[in-house]
mmCIF file of C-alpha atoms and ligand atoms in Angstrom:
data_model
loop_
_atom_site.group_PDB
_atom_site.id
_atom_site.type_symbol
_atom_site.label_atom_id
_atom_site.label_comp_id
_atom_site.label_asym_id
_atom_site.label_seq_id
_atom_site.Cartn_x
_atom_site.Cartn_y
_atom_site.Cartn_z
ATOM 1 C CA UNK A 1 13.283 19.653 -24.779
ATOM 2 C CA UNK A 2 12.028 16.329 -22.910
ATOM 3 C CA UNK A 3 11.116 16.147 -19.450
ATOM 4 C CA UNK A 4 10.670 12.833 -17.450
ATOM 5 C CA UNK A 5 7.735 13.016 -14.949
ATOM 6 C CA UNK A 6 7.542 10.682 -12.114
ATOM 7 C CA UNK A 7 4.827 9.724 -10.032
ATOM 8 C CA UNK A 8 4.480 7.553 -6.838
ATOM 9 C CA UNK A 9 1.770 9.292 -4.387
ATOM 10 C CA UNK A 10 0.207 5.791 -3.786
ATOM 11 C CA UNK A 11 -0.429 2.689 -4.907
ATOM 12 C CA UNK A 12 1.105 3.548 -9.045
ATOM 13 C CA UNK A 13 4.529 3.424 -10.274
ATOM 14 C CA UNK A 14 4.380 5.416 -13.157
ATOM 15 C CA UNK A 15 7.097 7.226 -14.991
ATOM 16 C CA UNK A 16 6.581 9.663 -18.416
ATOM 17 C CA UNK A 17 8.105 11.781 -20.599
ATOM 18 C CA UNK A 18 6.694 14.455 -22.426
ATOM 19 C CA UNK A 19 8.127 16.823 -24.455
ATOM 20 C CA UNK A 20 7.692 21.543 -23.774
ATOM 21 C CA UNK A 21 5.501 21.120 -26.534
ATOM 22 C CA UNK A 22 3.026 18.903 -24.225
ATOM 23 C CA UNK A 23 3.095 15.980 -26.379
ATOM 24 C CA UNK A 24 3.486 12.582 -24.791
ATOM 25 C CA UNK A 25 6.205 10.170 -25.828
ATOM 26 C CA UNK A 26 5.700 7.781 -23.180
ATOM 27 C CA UNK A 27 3.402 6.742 -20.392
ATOM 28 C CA UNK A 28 4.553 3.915 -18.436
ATOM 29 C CA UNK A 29 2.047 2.925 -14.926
ATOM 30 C CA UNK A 30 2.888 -0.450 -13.335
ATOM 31 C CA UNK A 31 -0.218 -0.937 -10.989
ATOM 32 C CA UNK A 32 -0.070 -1.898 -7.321
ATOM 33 C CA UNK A 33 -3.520 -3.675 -7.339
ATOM 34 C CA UNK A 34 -2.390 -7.125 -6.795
ATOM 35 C CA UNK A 35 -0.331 -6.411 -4.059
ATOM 36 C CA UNK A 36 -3.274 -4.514 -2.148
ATOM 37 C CA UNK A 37 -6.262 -6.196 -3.261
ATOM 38 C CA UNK A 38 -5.697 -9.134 -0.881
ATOM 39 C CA UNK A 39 -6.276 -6.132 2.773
ATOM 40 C CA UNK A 40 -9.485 -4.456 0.587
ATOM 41 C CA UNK A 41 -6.941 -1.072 0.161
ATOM 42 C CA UNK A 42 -3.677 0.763 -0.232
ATOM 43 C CA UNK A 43 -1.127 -0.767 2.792
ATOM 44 C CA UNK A 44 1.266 2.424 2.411
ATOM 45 C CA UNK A 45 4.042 0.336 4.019
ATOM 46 C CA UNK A 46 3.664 -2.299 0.865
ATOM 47 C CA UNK A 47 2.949 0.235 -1.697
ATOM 48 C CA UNK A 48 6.760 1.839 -0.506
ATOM 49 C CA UNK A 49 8.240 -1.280 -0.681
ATOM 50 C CA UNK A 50 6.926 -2.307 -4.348
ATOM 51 C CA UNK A 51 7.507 1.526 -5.673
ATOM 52 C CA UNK A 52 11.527 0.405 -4.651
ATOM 53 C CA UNK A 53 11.232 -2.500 -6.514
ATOM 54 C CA UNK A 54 9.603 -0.790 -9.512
ATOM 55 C CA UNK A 55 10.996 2.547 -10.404
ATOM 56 C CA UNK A 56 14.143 1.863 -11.836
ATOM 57 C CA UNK A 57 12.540 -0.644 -14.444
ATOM 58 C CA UNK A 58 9.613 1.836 -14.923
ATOM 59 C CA UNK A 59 12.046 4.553 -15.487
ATOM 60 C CA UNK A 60 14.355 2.825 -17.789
ATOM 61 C CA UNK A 61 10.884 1.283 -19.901
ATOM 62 C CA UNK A 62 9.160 5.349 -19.793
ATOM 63 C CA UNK A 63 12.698 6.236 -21.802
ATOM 64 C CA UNK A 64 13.107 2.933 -23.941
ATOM 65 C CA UNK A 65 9.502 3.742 -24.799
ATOM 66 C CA UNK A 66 10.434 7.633 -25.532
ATOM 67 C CA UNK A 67 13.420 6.633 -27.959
ATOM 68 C CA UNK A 68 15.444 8.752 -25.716
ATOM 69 C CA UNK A 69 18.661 8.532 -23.570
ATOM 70 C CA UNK A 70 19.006 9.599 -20.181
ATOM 71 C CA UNK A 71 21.205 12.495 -21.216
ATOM 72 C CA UNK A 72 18.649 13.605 -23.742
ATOM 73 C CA UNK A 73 16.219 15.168 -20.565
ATOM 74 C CA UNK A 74 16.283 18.676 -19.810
ATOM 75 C CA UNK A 75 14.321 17.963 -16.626
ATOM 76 C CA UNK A 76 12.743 16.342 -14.031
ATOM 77 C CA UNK A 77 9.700 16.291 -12.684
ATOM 78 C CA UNK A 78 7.926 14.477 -9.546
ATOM 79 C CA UNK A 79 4.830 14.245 -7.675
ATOM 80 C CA UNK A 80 5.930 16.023 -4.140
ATOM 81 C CA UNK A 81 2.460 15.572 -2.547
ATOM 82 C CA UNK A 82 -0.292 15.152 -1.443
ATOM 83 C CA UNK A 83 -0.037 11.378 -1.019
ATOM 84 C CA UNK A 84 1.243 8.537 1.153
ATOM 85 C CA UNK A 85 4.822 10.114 2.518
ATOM 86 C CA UNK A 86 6.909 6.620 1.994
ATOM 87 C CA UNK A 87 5.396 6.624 -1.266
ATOM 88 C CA UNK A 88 5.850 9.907 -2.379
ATOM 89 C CA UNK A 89 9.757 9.580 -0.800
ATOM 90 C CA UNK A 90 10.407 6.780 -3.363
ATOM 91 C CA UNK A 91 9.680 9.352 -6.013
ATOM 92 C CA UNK A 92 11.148 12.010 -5.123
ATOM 93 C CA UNK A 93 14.740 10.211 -3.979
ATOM 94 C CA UNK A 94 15.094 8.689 -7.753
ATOM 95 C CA UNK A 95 14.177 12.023 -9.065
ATOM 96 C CA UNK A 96 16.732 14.257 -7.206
ATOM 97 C CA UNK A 97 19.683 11.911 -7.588
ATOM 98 C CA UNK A 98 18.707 11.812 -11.192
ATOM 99 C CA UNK A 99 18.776 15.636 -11.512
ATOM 100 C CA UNK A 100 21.738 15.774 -9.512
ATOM 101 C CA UNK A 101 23.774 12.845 -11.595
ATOM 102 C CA UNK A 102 22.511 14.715 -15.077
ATOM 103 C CA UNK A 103 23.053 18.424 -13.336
ATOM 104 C CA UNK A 104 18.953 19.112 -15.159
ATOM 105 C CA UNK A 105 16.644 20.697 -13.460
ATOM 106 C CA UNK A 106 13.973 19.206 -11.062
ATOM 107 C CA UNK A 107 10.557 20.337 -10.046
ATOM 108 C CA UNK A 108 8.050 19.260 -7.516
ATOM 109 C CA UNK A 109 4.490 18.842 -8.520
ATOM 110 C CA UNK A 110 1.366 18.508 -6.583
ATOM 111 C CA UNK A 111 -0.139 15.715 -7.760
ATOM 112 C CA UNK A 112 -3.940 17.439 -8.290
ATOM 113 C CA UNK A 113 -2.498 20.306 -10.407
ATOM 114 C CA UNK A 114 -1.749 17.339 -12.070
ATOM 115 C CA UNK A 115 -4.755 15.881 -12.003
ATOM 116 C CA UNK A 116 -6.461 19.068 -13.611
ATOM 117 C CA UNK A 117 -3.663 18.960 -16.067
ATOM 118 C CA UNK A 118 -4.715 15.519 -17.884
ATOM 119 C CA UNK A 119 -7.461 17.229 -18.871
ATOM 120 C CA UNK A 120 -4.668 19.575 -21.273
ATOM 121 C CA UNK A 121 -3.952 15.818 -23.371
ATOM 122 C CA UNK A 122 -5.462 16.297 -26.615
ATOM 123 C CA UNK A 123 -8.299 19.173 -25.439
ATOM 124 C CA UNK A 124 -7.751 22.855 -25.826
ATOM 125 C CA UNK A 125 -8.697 23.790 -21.792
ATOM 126 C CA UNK A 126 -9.766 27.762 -21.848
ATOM 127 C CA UNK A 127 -9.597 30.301 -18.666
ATOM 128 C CA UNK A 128 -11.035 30.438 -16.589
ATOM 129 C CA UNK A 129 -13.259 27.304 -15.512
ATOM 130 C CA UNK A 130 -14.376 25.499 -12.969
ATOM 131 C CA UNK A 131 -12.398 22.065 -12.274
ATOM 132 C CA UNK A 132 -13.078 18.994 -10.079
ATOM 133 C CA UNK A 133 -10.907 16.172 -8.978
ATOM 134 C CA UNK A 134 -12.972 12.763 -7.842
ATOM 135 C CA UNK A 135 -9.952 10.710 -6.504
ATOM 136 C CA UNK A 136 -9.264 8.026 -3.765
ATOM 137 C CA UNK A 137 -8.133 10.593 -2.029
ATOM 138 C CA UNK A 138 -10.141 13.894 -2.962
ATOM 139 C CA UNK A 139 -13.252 15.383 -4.169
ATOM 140 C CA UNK A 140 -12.786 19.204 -4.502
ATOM 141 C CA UNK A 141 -14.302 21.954 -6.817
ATOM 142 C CA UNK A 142 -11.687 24.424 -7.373
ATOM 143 C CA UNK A 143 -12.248 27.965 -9.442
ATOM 144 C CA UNK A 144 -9.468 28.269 -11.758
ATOM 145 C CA UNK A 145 -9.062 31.670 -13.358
ATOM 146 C CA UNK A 146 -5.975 30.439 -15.228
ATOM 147 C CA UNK A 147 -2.896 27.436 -14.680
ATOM 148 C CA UNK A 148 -1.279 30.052 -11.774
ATOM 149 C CA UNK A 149 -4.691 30.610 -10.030
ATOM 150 C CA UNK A 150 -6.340 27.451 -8.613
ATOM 151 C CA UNK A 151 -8.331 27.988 -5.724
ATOM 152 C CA UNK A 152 -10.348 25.085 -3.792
ATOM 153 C CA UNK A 153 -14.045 26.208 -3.226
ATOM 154 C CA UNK A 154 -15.566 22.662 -2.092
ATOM 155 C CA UNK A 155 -14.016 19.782 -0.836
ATOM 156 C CA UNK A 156 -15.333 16.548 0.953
ATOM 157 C CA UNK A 157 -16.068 16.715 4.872
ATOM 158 C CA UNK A 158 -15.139 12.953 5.407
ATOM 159 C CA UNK A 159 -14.378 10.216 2.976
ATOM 160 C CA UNK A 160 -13.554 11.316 -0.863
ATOM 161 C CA UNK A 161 -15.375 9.521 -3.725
ATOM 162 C CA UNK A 162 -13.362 7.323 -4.636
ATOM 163 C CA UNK A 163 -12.480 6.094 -0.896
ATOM 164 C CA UNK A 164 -16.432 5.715 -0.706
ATOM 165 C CA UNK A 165 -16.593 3.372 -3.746
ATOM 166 C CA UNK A 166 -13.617 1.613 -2.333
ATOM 167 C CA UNK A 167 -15.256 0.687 1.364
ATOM 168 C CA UNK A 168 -18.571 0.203 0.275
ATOM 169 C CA UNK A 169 -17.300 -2.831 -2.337
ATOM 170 C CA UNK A 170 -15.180 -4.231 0.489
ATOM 171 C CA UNK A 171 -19.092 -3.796 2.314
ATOM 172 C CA UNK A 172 -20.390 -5.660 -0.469
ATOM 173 C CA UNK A 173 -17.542 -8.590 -0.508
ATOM 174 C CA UNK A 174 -16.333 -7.237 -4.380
ATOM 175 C CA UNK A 175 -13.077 -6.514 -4.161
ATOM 176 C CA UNK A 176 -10.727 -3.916 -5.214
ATOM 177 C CA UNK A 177 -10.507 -1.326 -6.541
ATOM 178 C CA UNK A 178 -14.360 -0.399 -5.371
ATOM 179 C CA UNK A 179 -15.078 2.124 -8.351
ATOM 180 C CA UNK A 180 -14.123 -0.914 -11.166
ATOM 181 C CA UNK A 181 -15.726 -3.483 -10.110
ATOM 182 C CA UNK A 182 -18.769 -1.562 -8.955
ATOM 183 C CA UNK A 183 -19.489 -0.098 -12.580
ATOM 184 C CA UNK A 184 -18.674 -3.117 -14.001
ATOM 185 C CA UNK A 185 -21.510 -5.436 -11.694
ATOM 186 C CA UNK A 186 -24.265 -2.177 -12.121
ATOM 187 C CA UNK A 187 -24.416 -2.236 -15.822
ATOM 188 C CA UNK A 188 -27.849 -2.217 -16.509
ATOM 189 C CA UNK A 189 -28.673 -3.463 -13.089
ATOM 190 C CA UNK A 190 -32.694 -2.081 -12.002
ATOM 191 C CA UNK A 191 -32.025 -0.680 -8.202
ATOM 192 C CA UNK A 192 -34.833 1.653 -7.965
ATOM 193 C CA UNK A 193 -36.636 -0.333 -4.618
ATOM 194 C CA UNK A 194 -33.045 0.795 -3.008
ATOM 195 C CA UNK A 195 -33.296 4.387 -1.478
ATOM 196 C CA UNK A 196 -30.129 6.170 -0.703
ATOM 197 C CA UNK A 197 -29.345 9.246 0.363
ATOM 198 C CA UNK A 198 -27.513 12.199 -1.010
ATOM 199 C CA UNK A 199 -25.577 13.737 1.446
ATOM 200 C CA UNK A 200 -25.454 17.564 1.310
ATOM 201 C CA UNK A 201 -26.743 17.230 -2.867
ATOM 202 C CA UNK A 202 -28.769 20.580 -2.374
ATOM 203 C CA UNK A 203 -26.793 22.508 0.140
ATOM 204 C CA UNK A 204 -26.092 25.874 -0.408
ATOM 205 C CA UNK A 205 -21.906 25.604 -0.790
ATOM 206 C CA UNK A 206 -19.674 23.469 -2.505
ATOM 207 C CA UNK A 207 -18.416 20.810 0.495
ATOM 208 C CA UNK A 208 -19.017 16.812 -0.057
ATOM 209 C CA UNK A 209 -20.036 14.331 2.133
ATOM 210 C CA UNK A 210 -19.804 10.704 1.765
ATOM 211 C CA UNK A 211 -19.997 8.925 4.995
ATOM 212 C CA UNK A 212 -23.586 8.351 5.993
ATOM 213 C CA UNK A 213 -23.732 7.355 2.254
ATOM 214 C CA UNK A 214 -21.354 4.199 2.707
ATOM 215 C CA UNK A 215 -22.825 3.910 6.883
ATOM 216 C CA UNK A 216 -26.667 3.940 4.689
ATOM 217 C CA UNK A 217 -25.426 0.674 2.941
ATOM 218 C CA UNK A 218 -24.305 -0.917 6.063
ATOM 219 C CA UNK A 219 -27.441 -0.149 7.674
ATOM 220 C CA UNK A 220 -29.356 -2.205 4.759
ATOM 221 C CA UNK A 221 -27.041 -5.240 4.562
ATOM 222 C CA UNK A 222 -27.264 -5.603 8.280
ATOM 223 C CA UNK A 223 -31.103 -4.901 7.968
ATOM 224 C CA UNK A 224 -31.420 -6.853 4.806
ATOM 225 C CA UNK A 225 -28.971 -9.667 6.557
ATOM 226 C CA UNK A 226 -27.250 -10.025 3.454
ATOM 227 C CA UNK A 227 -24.212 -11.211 4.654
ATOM 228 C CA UNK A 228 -24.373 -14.012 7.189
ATOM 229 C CA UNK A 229 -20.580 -14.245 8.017
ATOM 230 C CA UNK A 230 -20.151 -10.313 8.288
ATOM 231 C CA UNK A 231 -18.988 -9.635 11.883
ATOM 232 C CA UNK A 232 -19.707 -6.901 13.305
ATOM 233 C CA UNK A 233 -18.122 -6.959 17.130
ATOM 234 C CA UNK A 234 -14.946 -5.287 16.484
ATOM 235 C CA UNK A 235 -14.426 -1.575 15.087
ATOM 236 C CA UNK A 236 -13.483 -0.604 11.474
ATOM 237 C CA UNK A 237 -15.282 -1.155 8.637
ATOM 238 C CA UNK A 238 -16.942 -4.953 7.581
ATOM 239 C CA UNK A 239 -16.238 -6.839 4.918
ATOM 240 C CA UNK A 240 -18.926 -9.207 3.544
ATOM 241 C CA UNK A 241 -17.845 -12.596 1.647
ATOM 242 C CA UNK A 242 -20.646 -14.609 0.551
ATOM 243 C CA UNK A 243 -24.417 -13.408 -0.062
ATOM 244 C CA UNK A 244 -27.144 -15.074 1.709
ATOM 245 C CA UNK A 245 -28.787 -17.437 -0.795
ATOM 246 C CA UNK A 246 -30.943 -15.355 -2.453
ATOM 247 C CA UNK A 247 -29.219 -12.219 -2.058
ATOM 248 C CA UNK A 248 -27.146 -12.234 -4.355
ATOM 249 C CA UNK A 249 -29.030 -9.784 -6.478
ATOM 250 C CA UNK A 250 -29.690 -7.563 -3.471
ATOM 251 C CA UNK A 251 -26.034 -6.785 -3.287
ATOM 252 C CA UNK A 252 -25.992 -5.681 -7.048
ATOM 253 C CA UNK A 253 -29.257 -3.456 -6.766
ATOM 254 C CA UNK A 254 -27.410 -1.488 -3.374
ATOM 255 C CA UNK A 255 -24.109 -1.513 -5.738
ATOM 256 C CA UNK A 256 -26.280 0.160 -8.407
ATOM 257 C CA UNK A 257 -27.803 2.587 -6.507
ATOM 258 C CA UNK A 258 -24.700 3.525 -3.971
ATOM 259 C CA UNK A 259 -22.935 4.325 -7.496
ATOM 260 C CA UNK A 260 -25.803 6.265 -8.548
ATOM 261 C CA UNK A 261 -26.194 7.800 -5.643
ATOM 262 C CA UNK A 262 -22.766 9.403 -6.019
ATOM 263 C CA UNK A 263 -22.688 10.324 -9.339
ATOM 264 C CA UNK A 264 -25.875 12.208 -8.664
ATOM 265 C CA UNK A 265 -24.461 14.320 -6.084
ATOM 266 C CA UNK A 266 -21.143 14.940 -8.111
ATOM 267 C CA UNK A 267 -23.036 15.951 -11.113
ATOM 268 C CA UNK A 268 -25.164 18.277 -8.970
ATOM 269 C CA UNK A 269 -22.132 20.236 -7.732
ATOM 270 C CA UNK A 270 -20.467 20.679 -10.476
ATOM 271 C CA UNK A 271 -22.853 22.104 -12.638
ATOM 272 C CA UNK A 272 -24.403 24.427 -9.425
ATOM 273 C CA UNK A 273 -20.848 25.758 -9.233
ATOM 274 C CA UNK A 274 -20.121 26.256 -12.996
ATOM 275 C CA UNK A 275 -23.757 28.199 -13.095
ATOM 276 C CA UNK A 276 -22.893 29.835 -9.795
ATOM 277 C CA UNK A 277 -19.686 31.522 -11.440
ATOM 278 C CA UNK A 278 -21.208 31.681 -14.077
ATOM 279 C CA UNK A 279 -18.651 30.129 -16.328
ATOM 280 C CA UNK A 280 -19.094 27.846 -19.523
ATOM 281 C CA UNK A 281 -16.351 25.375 -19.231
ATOM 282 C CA UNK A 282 -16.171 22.252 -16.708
ATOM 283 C CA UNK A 283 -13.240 20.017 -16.548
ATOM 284 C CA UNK A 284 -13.519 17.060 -14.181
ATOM 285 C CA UNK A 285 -10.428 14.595 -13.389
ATOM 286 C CA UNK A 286 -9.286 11.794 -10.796
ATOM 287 C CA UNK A 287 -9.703 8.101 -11.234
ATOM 288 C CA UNK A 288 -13.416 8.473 -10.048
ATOM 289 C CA UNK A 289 -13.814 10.417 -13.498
ATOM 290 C CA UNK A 290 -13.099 7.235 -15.234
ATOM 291 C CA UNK A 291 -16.686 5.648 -14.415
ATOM 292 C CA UNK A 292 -19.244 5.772 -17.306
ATOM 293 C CA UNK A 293 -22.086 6.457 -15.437
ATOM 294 C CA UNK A 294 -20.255 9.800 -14.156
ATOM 295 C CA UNK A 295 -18.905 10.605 -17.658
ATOM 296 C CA UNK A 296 -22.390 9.704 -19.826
ATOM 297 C CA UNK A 297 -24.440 11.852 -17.063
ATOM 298 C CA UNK A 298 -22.055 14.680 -16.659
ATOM 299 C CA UNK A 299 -22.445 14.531 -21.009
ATOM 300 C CA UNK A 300 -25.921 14.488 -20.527
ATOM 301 C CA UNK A 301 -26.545 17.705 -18.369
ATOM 302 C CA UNK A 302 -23.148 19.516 -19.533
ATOM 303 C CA UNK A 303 -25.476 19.438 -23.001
ATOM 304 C CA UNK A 304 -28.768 20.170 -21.347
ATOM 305 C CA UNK A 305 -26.971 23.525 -19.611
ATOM 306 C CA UNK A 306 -24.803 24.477 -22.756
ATOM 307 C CA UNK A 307 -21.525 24.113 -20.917
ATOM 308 C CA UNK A 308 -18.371 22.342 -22.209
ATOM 309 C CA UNK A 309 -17.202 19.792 -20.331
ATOM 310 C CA UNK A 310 -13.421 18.269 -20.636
ATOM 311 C CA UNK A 311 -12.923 14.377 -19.297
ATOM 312 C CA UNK A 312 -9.519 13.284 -19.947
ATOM 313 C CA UNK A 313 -9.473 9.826 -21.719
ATOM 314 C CA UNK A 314 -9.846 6.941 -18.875
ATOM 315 C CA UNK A 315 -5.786 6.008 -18.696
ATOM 316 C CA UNK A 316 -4.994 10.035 -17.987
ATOM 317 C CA UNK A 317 -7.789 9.570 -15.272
ATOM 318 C CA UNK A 318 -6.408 7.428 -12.946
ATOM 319 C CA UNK A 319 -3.054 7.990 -11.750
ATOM 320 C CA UNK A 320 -0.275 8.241 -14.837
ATOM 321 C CA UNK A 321 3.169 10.201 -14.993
ATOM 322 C CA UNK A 322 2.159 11.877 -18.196
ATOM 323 C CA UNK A 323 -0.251 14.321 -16.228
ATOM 324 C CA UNK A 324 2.753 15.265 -13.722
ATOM 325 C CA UNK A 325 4.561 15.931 -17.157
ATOM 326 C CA UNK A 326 1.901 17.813 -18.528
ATOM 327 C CA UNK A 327 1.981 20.225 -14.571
ATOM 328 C CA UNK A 328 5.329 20.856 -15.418
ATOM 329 C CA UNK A 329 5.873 22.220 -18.457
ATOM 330 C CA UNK A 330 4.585 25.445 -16.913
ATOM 331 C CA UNK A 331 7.127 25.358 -14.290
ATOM 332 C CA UNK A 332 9.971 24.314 -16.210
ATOM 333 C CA UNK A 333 9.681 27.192 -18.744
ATOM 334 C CA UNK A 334 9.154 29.671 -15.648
ATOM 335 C CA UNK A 335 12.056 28.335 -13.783
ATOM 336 C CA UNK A 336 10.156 26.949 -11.006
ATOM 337 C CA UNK A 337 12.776 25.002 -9.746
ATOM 338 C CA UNK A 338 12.867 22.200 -6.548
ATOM 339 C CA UNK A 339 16.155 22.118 -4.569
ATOM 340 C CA UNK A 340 17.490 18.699 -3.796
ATOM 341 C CA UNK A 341 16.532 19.232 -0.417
ATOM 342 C CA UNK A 342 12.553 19.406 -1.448
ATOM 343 C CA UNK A 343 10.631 16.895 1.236
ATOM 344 C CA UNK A 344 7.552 14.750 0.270
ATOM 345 C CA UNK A 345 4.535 16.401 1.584
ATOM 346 C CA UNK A 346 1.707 14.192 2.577
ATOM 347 C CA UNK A 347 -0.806 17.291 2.907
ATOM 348 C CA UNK A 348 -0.838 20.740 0.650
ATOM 349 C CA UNK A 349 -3.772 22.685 1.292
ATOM 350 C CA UNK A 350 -3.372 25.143 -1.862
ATOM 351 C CA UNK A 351 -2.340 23.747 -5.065
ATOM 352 C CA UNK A 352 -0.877 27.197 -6.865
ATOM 353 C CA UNK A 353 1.637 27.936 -3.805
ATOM 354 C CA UNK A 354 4.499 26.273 -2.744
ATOM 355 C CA UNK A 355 4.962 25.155 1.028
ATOM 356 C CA UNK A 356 8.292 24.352 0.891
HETATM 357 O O1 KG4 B 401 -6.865 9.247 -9.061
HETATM 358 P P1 KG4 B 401 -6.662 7.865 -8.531
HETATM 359 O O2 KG4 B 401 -6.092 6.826 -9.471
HETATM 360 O O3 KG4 B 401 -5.771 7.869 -7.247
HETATM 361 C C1 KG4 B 401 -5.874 8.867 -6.269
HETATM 362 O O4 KG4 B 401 -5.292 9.958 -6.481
HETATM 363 O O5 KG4 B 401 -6.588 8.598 -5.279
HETATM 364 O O6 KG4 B 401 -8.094 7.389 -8.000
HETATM 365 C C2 KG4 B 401 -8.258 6.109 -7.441
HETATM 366 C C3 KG4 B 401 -9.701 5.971 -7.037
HETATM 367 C C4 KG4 B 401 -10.014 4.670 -6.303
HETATM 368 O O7 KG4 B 401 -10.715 4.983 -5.131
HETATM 369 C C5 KG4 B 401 -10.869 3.902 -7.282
HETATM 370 O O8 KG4 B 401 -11.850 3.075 -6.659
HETATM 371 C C6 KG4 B 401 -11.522 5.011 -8.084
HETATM 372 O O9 KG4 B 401 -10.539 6.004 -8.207
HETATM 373 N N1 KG4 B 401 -11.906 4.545 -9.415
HETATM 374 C C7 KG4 B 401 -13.180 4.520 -9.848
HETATM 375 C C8 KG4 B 401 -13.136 3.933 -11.135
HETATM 376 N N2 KG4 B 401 -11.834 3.648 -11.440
HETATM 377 C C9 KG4 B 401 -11.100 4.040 -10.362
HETATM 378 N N3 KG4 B 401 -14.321 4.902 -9.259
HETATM 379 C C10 KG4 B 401 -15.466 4.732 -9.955
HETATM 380 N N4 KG4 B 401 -15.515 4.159 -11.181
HETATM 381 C C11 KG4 B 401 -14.391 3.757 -11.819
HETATM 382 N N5 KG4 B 401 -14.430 3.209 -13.023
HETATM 383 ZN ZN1 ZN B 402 -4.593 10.620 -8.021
#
């Protein structure tokens, strides 16, 4: 049986198919970045627009890709939510009149199940764990006694970690996406004269903050007066351009240390809540979880603490298709069918039940 998995929650078109058997035939993602990189993040009314533009050829290359016909599918599948509603609506209208012109089943997938479900490519994921997603728009700890029983026992306060890395490059006058460019400028970068802090790091629960992290590098540029054209009379968030001669190295050493700053918090978590629960088994996921310095540290104390850890490989990371292919399988072969009237849902506070 061969599913096709589609998935437009924000600024991806992506489109996969994967067979019951979880293996994946194709995974197509035609990236947004261009389009966005110019306003220093997502503008949901442009990402809707380009997902028009770009799921019927995304579709049509996920199947060419596959070797198989459109009436070859046994089912659908598409990210319902969370995510940018116009977005996620571009989805989930090519999905449904897909099902409906094939008569095949279609189910809607939160897009974090799916997430957690990358980590299922190529690893053997045991019950129960603990998971994390580090995304542009989450950073949660969930306790997940098996694929039916996901339950959230941390999530970020304010921005997510990913959202963080995104406004502090625009800070920093680096571009977009923040979390690329940022490890690619700290490699091997010395930033240990820049003290950060790391919001709630030893608190007793599992919640995030990473606010005052990004407002702490604002404070220093302005301090440092690192970027002379940054104007700072109207509300939102700055963007530098151009370092003060000289400064040019001050804005990789903050760089350096805002990333480090953030890895050490998301390492600290994780492991307190996998000792906490006292399980062996750590699976993290998102695009964050495509940065090295996350990956090589989490290594690093996942070893010192004799837990397993599962990172997907980068690509199933960031957002893909094939991970919304790999959520479904589950409901497909328990008949956890969408109707065609299924609605987008920008918000779903538990991942395991439906709020249809
Ligand atoms: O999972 P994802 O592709 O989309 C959401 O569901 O949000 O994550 C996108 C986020 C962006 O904020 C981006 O800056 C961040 O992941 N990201 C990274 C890296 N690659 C992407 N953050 C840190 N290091 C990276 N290499
Ligand atoms: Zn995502």
């Amino acid at each position: 049986m061969y599913f096709l998995a589609i998935e437009t929650s924000c600024d991806e078109t992506a489109a996969a198919v994967v067979t019951e058997r979880g293996e994946i035939l194709s995974n197509v993602v035609a990236s947004q970045i261009a389009d966005h990189a110019v306003f220093g993040g997502v503008v949901p009314e442009i990402a809707s627009r380009r997902h028009v533009e770009l799921i019927g050829p995304v579709v049509t290359e996920a199947l060419a890709e596959a070797g198989i016909k459109r009436h070859g599918l046994g089912g659908i599948a598409v990210t319902q939510g969370p995510g940018l509603v116009g977005a996620l609506l571009v989805g989930i209208s090519f999905a449904k009149a897909l099902a409906w012109g094939l008569n095949i089943p279609l189910c809607g997938i939160n897009h974090l199940e799916g997430h957690l479900c990358a980590a299922t490519i190529g690893h053997e994921v045991r019950y129960p764990h603990i998971g994390m997603v580090v995304s542009g728009g989450h950073t949660s700890l969930y306790r997940i006694d098996s694929p039916e029983e996901i339950v959230q026992i941390g999530q970020t306060l304010d921005d997510a970690a990913g959202e963080a890395f995104d406004k502090v490059a625009k800070l920093l006058g680096l571009g977009y996406p923040g979390g690329v460019v940022i490890e690619r400028i700290s490699k091997g970068v010395d930033h240990h004269e820049i003290e950060l802090p790391r919001p709630m790091m030893n608190d007793e629960g599992y919640d995030f903050s990473f606010s005052g992290l990004k407002t702490a590098v604002l404070n220093r540029v302005i301090r440092e007066e690192v970027f002379p054209d940054m104007d700072l009379r109207f509300s939102g968030l700055p963007g530098g351009k151009t370092p003060a001669p000289g400064k040019e190295d001050l804005v990789l050493k903050i760089a350096a240390a805002f990333q480090e700053a953030v890895v050490d918090v998301l390492v600290a978590k994780a492991i307190k809540a996998v000792k906490d629960h006292q399980r062996d088994l750590l699976v993290v996921a998102g695009g964050v979880a495509s940065n090295t310095a996350l990956r090589t540290r989490l290594q690093a104390r996942a070893e010192e603490e004799g837990i397993d850890l599962v990172i997907p490989e980068r690509k199933y990371c960031t957002d893909n298709a094939a991970m919304i292919g790999m959520a479904s399988i589950r409901h497909f072969r328990q008949g956890r069918y969408a109707p065609l009237d299924m609605n987008a849902l920008s918000r779903w506070y538990s991942i395991t039940k439906n709020q249809d």
